[in-house]
Structures are given as C-alpha cells and as structure tokens.
Short mmCIF file of C-alpha atoms and ligand atoms in Angstrom, two decimals:
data_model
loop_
_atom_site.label_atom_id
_atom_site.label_comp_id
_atom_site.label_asym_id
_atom_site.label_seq_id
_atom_site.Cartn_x
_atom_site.Cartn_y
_atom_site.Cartn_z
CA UNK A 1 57.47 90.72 91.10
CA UNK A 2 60.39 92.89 90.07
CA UNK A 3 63.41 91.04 89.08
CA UNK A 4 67.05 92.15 89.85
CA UNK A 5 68.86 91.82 86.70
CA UNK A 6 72.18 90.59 87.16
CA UNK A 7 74.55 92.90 85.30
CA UNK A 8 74.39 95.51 88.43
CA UNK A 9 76.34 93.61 90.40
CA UNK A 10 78.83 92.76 88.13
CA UNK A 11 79.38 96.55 87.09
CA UNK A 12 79.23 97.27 90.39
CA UNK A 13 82.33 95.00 90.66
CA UNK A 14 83.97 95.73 87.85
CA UNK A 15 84.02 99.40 88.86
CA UNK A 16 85.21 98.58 92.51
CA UNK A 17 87.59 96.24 91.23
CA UNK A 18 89.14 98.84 88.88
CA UNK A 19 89.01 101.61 91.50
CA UNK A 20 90.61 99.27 94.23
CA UNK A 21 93.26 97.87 92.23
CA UNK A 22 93.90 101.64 90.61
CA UNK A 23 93.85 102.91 94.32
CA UNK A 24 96.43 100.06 95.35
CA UNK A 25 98.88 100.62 92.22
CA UNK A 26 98.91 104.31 92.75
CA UNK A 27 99.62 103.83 96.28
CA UNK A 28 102.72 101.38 95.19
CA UNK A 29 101.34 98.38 97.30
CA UNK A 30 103.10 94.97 95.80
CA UNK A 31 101.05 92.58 94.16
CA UNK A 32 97.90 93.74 93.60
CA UNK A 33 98.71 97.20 91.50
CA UNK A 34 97.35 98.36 87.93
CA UNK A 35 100.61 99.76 87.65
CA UNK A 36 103.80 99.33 89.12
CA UNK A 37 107.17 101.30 89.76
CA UNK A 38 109.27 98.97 88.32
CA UNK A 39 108.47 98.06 84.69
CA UNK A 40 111.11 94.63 85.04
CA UNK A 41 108.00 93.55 86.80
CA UNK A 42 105.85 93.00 83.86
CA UNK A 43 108.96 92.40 81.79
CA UNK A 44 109.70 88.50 82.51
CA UNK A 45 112.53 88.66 79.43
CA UNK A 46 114.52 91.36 80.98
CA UNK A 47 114.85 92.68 77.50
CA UNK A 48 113.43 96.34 79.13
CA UNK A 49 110.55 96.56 77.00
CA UNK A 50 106.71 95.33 77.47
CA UNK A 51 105.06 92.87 75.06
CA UNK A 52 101.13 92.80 75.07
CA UNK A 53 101.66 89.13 76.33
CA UNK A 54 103.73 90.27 79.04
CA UNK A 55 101.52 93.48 80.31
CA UNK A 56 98.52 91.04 79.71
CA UNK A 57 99.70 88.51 81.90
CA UNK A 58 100.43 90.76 85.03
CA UNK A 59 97.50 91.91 85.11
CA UNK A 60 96.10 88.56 84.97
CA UNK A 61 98.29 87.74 87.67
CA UNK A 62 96.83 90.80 89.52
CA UNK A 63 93.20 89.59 87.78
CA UNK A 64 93.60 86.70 90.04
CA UNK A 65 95.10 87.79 92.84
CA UNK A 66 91.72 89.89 92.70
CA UNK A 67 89.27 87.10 92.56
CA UNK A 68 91.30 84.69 95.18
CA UNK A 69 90.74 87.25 97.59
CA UNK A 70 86.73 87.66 97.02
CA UNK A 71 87.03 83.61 96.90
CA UNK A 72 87.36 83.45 100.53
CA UNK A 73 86.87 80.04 100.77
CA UNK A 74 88.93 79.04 97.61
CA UNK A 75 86.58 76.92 95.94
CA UNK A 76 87.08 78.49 92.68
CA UNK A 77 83.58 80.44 92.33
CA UNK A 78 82.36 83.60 94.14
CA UNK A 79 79.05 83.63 95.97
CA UNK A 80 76.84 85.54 96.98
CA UNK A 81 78.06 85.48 100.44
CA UNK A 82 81.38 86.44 99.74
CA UNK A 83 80.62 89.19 97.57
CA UNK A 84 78.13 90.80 99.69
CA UNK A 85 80.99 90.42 102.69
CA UNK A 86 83.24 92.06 99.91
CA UNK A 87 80.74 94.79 99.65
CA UNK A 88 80.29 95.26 103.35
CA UNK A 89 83.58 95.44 104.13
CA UNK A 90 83.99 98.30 101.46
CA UNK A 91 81.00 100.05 102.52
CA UNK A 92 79.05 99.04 99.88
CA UNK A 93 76.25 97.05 101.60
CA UNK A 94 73.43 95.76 100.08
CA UNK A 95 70.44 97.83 100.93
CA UNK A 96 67.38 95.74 100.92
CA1 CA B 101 110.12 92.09 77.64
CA1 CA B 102 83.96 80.80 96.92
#
C-alpha cells in the first residue's frame, strides 16, 4: 500500500491560498486582499503608521475570512469534502 502523506495537501493550500489572496489584493477586491490601497485599513489607531500587531491582525482577519469560506458549512473544521470542492472549483481536482 502506498500512503498519501498529508503535507501535500496542505502545501498545496498554502500555495493556493497565498496565490488567491495575492491575486485578490492586487486586483483591489475588499476584504479578502494581502494588501490593500488604503493603509488606514490595517491602521485601527489612525495614528498613519502600521504596528506588527496591527498588520498581523488584518491579515488574520483576511486568514479567516480565508478559512470561513473553505468552511462551507461553518462548523469550524475543513473536510475533505470541502476542500476537494475548493479544489474543483479552482481547477485543481483531485486526480485519482
Ligand atoms: Ca497605527
Ligand atoms: Ca466544515
């Protein structure tokens, strides 16, 4: 028996994840961007510049955003039913 280690899929998510969320930032869509247009959006003091803390936690925010959306049915974990959906949707299939 050959056995599938499990780090492939999470690279392979990782990467996508990165490339999608790079792909939406440069493209300026709200919400979901590595990088925004508007730097008062990672700076919740208004004091125009960005902590750590502050850069961190958009991107959590973002993190998040991320993973609700591969949660599809919001239970807090994603299976392996949503993520292969995730990768069929993206053209990334599972090829048995
Ligand atoms: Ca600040
Ligand atoms: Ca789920």
């Amino acid at each position: 028996m050959k056995k599938t280690t499990t780090i492939l899929p999470v690279l392979a998510f990782a990467i996508f994840a990165a490339a999608a969320l790079a792909f939406a930032g440069i493209h300026g869509a709200d919400g979901f961007g590595m990088f925004t247009k508007d730097l008062g959006e990672m700076d919740t003091n208004a004091d125009t510049l960005v902590t750590f803390d502050e850069y961190e936690a958009f991107h959590s925010r973002n993190l998040k955003a991320a993973f609700d959306m591969l949660d599809a049915n919001s239970d807090n974990v994603i299976d392996d039913e949503e993520w292969t959906q995730f990768l069929n949707v993206h053209g990334m299939g599972k090829t048995m």
